[in-house]
PDB file of N, CA and C in Angstrom:
ATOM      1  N   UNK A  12     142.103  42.832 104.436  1.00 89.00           N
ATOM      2  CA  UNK A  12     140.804  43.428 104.221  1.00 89.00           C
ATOM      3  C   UNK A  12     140.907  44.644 103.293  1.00 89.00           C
ATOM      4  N   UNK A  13     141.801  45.712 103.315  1.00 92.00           N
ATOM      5  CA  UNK A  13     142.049  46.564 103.009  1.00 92.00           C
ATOM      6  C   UNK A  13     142.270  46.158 101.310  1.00 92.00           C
ATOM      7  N   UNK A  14     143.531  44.957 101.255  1.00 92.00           N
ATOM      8  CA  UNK A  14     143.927  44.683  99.576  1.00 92.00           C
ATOM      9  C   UNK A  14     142.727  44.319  98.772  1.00 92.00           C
ATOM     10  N   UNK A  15     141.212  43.698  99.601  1.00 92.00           N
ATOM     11  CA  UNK A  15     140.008  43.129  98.874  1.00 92.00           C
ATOM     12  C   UNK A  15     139.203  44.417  98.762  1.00 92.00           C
ATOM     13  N   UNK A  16     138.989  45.375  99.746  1.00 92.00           N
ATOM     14  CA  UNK A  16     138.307  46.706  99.905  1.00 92.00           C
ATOM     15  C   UNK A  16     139.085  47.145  98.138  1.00 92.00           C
ATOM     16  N   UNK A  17     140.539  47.342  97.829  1.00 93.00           N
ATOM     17  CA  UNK A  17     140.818  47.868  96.813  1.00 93.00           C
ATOM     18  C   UNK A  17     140.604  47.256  95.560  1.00 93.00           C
ATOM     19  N   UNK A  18     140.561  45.770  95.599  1.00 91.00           N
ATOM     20  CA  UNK A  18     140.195  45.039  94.141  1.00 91.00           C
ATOM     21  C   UNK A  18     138.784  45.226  94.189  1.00 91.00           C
ATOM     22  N   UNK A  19     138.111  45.256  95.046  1.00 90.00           N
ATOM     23  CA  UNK A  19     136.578  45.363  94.556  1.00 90.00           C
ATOM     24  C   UNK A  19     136.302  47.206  93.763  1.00 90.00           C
ATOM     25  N   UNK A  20     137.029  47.995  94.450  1.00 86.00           N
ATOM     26  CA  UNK A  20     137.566  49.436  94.078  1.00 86.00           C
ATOM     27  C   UNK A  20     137.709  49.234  92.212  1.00 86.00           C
ATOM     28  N   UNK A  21     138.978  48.908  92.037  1.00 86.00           N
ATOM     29  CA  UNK A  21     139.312  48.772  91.113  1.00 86.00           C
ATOM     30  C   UNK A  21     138.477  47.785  90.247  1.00 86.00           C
ATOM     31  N   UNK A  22     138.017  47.062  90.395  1.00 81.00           N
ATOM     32  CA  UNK A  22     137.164  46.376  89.801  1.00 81.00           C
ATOM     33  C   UNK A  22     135.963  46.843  89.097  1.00 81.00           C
ATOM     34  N   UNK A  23     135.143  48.023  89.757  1.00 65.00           N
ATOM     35  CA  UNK A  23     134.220  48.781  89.513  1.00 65.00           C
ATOM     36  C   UNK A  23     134.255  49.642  88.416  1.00 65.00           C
ATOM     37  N   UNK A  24     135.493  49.957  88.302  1.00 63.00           N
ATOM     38  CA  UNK A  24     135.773  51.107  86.843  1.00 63.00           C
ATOM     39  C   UNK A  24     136.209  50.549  85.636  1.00 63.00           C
ATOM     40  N   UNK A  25     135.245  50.470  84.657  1.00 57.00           N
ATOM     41  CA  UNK A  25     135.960  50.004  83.150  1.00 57.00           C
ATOM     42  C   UNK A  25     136.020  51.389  82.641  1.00 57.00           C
ATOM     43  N   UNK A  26     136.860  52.078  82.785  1.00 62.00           N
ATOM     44  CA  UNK A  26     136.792  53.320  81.789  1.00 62.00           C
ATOM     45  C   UNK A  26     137.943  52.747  80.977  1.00 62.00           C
ATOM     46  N   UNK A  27     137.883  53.531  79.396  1.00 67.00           N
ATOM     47  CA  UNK A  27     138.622  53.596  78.345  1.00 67.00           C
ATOM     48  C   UNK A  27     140.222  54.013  78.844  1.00 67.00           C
ATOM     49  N   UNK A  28     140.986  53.074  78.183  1.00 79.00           N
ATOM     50  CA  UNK A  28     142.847  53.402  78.391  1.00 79.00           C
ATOM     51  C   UNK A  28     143.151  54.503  78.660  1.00 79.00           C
ATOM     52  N   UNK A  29     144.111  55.247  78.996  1.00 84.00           N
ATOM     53  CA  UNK A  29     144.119  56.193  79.374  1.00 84.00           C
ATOM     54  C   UNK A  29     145.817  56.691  79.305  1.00 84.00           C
ATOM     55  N   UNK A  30     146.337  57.833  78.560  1.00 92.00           N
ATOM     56  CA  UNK A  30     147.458  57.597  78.415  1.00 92.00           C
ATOM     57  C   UNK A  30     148.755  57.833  79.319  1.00 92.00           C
ATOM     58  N   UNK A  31     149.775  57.336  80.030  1.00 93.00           N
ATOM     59  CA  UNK A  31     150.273  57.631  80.983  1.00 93.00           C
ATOM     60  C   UNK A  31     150.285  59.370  81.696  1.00 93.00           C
ATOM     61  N   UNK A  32     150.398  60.038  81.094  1.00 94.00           N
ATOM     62  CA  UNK A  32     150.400  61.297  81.531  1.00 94.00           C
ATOM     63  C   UNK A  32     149.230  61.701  81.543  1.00 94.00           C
ATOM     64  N   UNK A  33     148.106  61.369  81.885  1.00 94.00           N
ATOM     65  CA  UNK A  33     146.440  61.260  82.368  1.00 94.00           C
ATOM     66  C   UNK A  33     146.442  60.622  83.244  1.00 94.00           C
ATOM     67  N   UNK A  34     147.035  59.475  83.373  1.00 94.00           N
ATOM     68  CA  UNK A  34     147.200  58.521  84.658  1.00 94.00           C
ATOM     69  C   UNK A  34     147.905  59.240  85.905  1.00 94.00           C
ATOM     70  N   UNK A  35     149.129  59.799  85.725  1.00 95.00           N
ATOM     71  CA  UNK A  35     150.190  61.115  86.698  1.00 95.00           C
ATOM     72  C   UNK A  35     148.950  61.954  86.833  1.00 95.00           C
ATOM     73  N   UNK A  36     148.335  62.605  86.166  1.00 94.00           N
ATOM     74  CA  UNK A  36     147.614  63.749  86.481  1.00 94.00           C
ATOM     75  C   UNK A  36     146.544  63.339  87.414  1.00 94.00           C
ATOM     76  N   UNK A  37     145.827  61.631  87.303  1.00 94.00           N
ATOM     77  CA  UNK A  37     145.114  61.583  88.279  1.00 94.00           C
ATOM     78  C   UNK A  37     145.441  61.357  89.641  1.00 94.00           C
ATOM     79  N   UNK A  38     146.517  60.726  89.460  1.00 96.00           N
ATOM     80  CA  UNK A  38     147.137  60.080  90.742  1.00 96.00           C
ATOM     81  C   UNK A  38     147.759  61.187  91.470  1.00 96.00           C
ATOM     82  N   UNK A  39     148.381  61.992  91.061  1.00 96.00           N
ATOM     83  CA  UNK A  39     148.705  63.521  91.441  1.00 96.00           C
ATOM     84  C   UNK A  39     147.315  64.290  92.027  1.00 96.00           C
ATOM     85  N   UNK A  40     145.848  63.985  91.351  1.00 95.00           N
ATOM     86  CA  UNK A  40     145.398  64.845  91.877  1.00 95.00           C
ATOM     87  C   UNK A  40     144.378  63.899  93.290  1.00 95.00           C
ATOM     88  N   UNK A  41     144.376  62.677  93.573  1.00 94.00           N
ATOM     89  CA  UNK A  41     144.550  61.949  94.245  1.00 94.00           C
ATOM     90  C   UNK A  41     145.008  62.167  95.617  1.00 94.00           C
ATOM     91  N   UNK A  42     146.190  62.392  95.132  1.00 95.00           N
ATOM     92  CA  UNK A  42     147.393  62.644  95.947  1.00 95.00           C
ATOM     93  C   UNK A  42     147.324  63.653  96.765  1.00 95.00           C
ATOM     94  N   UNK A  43     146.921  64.812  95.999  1.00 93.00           N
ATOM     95  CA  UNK A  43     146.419  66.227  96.886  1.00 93.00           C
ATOM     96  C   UNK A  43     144.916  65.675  97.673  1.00 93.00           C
ATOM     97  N   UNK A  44     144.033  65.325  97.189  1.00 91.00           N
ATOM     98  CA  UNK A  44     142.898  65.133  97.997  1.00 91.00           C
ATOM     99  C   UNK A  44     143.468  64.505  99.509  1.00 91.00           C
ATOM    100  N   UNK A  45     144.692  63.094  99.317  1.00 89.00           N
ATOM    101  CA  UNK A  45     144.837  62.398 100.883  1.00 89.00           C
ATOM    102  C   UNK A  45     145.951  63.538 101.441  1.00 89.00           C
ATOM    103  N   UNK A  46     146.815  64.414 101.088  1.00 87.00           N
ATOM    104  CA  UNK A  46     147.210  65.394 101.938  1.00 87.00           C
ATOM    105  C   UNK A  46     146.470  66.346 102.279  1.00 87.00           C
ATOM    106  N   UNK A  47     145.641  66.549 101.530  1.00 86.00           N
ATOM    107  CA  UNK A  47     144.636  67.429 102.030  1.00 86.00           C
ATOM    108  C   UNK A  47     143.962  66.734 103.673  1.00 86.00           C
ATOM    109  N   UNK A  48     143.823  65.715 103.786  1.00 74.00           N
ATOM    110  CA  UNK A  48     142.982  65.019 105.138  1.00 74.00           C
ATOM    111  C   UNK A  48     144.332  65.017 105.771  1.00 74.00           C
ATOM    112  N   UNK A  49     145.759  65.150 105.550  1.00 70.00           N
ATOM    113  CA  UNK A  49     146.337  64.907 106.581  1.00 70.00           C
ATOM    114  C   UNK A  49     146.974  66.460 107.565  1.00 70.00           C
ATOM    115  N   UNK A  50     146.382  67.534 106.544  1.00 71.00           N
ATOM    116  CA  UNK A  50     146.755  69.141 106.870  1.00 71.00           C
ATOM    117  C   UNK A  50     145.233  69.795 107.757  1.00 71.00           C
ATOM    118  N   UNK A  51     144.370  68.739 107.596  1.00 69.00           N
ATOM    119  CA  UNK A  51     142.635  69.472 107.911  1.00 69.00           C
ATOM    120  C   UNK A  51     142.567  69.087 109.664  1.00 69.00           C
ATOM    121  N   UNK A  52     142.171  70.397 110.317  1.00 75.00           N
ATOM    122  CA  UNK A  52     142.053  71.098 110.841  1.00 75.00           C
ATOM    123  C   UNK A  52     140.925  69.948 111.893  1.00 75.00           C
ATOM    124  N   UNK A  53     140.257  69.272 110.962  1.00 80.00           N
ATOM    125  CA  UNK A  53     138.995  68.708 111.529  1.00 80.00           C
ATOM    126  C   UNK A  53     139.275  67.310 110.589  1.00 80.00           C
ATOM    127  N   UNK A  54     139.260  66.355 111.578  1.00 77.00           N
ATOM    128  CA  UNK A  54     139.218  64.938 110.465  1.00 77.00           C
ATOM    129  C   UNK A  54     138.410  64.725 109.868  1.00 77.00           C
ATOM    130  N   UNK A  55     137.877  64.227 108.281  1.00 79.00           N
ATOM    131  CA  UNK A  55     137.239  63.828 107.590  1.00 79.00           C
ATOM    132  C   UNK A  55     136.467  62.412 108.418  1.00 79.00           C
ATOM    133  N   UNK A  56     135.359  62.076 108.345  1.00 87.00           N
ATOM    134  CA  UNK A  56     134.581  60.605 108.867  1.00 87.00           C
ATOM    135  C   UNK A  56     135.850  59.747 107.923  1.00 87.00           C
ATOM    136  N   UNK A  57     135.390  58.420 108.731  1.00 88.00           N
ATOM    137  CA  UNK A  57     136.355  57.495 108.779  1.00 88.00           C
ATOM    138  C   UNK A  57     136.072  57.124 107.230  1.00 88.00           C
ATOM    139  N   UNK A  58     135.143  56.933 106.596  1.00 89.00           N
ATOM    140  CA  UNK A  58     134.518  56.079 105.529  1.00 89.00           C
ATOM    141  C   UNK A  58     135.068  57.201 104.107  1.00 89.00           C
ATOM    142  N   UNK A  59     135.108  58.558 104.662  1.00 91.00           N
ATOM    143  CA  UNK A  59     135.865  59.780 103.212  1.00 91.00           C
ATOM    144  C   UNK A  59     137.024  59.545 103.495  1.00 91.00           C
ATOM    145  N   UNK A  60     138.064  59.312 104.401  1.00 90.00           N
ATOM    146  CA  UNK A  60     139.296  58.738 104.525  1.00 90.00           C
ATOM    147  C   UNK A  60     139.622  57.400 103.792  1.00 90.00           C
ATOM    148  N   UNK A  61     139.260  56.820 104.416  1.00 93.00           N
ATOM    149  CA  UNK A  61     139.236  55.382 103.479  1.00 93.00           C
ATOM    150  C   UNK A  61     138.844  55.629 102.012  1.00 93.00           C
ATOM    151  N   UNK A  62     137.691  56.158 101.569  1.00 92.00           N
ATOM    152  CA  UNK A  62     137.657  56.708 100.435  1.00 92.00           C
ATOM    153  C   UNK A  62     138.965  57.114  99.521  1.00 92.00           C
ATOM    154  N   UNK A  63     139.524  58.350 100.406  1.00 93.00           N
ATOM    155  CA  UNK A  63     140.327  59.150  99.796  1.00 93.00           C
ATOM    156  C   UNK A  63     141.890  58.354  99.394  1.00 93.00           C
ATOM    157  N   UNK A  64     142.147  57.118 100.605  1.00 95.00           N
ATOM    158  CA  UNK A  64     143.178  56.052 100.371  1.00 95.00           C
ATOM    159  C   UNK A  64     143.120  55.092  99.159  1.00 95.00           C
ATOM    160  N   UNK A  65     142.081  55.101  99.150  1.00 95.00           N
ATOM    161  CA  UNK A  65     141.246  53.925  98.352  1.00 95.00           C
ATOM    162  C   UNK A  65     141.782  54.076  96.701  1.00 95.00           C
ATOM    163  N   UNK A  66     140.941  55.650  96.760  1.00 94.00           N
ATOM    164  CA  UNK A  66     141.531  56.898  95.247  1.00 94.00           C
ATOM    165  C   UNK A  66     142.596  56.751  95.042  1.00 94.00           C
ATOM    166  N   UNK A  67     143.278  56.977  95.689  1.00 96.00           N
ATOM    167  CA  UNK A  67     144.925  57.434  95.428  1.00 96.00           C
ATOM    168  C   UNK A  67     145.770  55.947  95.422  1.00 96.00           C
ATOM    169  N   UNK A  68     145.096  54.331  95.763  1.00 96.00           N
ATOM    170  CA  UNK A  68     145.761  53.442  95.841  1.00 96.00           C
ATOM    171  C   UNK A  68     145.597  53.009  94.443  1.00 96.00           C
ATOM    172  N   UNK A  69     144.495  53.229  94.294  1.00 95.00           N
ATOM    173  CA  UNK A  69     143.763  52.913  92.858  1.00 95.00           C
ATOM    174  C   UNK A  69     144.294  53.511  91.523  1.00 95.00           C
ATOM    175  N   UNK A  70     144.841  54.950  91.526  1.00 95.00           N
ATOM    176  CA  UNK A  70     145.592  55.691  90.989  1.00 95.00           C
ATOM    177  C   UNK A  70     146.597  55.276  91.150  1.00 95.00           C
ATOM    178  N   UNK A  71     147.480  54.707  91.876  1.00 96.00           N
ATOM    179  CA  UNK A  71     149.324  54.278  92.164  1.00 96.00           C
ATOM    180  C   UNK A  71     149.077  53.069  91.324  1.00 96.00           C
ATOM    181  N   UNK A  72     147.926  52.126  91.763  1.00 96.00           N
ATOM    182  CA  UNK A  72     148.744  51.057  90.958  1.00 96.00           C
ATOM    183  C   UNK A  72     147.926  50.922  89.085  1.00 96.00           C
ATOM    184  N   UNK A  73     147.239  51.882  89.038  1.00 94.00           N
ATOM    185  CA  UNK A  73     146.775  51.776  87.363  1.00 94.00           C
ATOM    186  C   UNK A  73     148.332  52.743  86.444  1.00 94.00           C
ATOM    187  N   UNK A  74     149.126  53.505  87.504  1.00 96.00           N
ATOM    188  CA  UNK A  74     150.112  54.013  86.961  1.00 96.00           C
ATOM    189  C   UNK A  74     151.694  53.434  86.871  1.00 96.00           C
ATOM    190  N   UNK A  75     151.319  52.590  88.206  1.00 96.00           N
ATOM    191  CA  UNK A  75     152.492  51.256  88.119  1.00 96.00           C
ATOM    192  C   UNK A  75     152.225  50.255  86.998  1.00 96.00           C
ATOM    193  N   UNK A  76     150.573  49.862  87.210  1.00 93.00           N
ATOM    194  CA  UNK A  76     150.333  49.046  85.702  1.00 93.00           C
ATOM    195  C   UNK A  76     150.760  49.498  84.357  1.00 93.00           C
ATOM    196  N   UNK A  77     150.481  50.474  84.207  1.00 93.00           N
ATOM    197  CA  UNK A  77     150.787  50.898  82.704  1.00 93.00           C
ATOM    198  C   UNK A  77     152.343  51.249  82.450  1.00 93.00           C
ATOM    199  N   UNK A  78     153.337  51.677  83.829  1.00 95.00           N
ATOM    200  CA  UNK A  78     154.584  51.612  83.591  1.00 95.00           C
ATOM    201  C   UNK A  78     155.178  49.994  83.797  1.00 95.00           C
ATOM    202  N   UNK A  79     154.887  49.528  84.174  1.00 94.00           N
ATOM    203  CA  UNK A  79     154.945  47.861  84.355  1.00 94.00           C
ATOM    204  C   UNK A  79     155.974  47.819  85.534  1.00 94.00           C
ATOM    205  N   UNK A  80     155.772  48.374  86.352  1.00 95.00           N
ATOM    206  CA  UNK A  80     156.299  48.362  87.735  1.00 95.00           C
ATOM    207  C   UNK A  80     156.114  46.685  88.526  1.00 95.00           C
ATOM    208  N   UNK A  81     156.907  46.221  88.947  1.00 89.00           N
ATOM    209  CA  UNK A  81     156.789  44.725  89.449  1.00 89.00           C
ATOM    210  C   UNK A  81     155.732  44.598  90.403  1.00 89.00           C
ATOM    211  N   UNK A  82     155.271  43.488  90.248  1.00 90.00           N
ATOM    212  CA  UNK A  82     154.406  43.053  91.733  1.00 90.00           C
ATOM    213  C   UNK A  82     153.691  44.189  91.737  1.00 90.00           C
ATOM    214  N   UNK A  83     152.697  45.217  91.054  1.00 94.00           N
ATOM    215  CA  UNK A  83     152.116  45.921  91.489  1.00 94.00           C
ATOM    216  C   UNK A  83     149.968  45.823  91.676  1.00 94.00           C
ATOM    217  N   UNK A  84     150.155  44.944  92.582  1.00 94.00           N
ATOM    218  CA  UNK A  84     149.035  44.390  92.543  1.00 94.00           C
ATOM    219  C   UNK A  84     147.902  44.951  94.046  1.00 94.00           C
ATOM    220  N   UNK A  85     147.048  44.700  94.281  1.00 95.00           N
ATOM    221  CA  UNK A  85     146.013  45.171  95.856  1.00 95.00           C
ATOM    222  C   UNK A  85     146.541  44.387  96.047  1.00 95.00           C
ATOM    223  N   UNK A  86     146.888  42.644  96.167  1.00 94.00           N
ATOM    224  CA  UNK A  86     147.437  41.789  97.064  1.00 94.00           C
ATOM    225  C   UNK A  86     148.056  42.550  97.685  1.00 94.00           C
ATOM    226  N   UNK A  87     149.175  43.515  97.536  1.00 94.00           N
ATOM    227  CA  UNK A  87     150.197  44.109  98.286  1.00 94.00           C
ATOM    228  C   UNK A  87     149.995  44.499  99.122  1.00 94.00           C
ATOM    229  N   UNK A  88     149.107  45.403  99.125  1.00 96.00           N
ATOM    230  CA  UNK A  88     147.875  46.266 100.056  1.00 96.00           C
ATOM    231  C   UNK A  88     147.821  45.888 101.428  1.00 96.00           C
ATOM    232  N   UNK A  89     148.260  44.721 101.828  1.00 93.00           N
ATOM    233  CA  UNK A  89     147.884  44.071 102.954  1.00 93.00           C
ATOM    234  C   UNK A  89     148.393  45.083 104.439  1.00 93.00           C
ATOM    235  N   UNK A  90     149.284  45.639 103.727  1.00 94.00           N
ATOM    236  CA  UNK A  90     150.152  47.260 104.347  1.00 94.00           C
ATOM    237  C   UNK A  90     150.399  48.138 103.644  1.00 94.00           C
ATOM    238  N   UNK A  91     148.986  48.650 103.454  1.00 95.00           N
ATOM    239  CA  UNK A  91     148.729  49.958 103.084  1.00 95.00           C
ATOM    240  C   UNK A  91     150.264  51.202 103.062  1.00 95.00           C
ATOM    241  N   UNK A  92     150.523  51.488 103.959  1.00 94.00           N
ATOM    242  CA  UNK A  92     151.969  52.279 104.274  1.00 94.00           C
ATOM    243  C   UNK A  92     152.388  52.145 103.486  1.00 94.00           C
ATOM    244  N   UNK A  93     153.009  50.795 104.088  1.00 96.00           N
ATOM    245  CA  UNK A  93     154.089  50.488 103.343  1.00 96.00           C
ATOM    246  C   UNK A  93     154.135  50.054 101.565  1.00 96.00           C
ATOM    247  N   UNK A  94     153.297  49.474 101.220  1.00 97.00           N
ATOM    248  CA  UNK A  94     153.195  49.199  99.848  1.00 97.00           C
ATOM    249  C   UNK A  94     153.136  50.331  98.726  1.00 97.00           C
ATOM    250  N   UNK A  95     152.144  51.371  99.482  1.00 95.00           N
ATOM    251  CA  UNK A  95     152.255  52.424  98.887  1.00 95.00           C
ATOM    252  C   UNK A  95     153.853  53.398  98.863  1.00 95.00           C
ATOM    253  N   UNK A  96     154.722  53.442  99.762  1.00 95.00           N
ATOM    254  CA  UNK A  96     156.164  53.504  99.783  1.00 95.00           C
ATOM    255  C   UNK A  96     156.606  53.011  98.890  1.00 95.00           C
ATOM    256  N   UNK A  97     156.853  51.357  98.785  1.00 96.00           N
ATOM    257  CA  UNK A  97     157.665  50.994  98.059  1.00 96.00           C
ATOM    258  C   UNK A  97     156.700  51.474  96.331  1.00 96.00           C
ATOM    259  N   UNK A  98     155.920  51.429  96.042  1.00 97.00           N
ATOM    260  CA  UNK A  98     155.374  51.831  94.517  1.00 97.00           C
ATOM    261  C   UNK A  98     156.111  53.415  94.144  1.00 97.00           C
ATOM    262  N   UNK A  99     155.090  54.220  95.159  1.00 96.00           N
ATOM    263  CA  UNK A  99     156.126  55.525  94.993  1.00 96.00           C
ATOM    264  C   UNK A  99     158.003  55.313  94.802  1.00 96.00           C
ATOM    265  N   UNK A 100     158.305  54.838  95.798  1.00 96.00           N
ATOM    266  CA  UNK A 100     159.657  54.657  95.321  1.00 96.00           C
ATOM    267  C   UNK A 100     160.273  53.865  94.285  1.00 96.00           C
ATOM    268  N   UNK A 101     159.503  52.773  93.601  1.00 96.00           N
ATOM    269  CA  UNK A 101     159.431  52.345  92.028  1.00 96.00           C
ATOM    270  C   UNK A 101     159.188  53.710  91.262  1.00 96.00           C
ATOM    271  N   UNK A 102     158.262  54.214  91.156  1.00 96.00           N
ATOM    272  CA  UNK A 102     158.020  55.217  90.416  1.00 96.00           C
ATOM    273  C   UNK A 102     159.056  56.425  90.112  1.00 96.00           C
ATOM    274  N   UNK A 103     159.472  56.516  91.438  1.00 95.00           N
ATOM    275  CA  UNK A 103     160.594  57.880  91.991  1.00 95.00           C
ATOM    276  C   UNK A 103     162.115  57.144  90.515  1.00 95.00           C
ATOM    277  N   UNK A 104     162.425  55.720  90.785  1.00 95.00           N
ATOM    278  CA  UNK A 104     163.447  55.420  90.634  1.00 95.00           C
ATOM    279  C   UNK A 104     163.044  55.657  88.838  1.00 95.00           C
ATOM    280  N   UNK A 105     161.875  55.600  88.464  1.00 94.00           N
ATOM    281  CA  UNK A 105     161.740  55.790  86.863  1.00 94.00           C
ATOM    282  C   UNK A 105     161.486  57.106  86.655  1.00 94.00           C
ATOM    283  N   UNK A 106     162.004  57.800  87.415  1.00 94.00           N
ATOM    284  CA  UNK A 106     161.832  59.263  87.029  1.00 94.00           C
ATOM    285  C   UNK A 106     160.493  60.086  87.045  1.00 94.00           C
ATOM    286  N   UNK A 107     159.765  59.376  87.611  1.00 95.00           N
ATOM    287  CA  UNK A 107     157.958  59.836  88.242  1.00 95.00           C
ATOM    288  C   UNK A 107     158.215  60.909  89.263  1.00 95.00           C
ATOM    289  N   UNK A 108     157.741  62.192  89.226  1.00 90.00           N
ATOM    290  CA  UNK A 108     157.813  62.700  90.068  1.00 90.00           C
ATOM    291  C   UNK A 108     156.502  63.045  90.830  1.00 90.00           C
ATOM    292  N   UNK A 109     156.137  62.724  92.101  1.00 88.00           N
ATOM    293  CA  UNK A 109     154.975  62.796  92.635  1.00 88.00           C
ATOM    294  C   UNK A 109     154.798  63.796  93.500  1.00 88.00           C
ATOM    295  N   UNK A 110     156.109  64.721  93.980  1.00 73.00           N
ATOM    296  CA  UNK A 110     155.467  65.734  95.074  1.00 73.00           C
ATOM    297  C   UNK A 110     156.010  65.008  96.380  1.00 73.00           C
ATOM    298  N   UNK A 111     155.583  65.623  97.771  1.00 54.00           N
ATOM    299  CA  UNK A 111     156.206  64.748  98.893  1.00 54.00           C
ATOM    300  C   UNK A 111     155.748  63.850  99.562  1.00 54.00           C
ATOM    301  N   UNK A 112     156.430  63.062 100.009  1.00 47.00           N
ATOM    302  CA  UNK A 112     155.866  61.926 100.182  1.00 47.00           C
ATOM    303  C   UNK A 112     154.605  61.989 101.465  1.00 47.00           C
ATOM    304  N   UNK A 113     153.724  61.066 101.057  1.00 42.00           N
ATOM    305  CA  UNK A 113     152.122  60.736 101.616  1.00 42.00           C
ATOM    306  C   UNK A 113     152.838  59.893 103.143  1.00 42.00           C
ATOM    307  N   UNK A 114     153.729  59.560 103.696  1.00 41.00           N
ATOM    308  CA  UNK A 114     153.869  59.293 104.551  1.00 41.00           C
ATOM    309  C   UNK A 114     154.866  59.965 105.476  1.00 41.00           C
ATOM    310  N   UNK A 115     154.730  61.415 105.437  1.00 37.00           N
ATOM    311  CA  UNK A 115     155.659  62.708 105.757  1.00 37.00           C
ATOM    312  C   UNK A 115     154.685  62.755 107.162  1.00 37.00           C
TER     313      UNK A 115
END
């Protein structure tokens, strides 16, 4: 449910190419928005959470796409966690540096 929740996600945005280091900067800032829900004091509603996963999944794999990271597709999605792990750790191994890890 989650991998179709993200292709319909991704599906929605035709914006213009974007050059890898615009892509890091979004996914980075992504990235701060879902640690931000995991440091808050008061949980965000369920639907700005999902939101905020949604962002930042959407950001991992338009930055795996453009580095041509394998298999980096929402099919994956099917475990959220984990899929997002193994991308970050594709990324980590090409010298991407993202900050600490979203499943700390």
């Amino acid at each position: 449910m989650y991998a179709d929740l993200l292709t319909q996600a991704l599906g929605k945005e035709r914006a213009a190419p974007r050059s890898n280091d615009l892509l890091l900067a979004d996914l980075r800032r992504s990235r701060a928005r879902l640690r931000a829900e995991d440091t808050a004091t008061t949980p965000a509603p369920a639907d700005e959470a999902l939101a905020r996963e949604l962002s930042y999944d959407g950001d991992l794999l338009r930055l795996c796409e453009a580095l041509d990271v394998r298999a980096a597709t929402p099919a994956g999605f099917e475990n959220p966690v984990q899929e997002r792990a193994r991308l970050e750790h594709e990324l980590a191994a090409r010298g991407v540096t993202l900050g600490a890890s979203t499943t700390e």
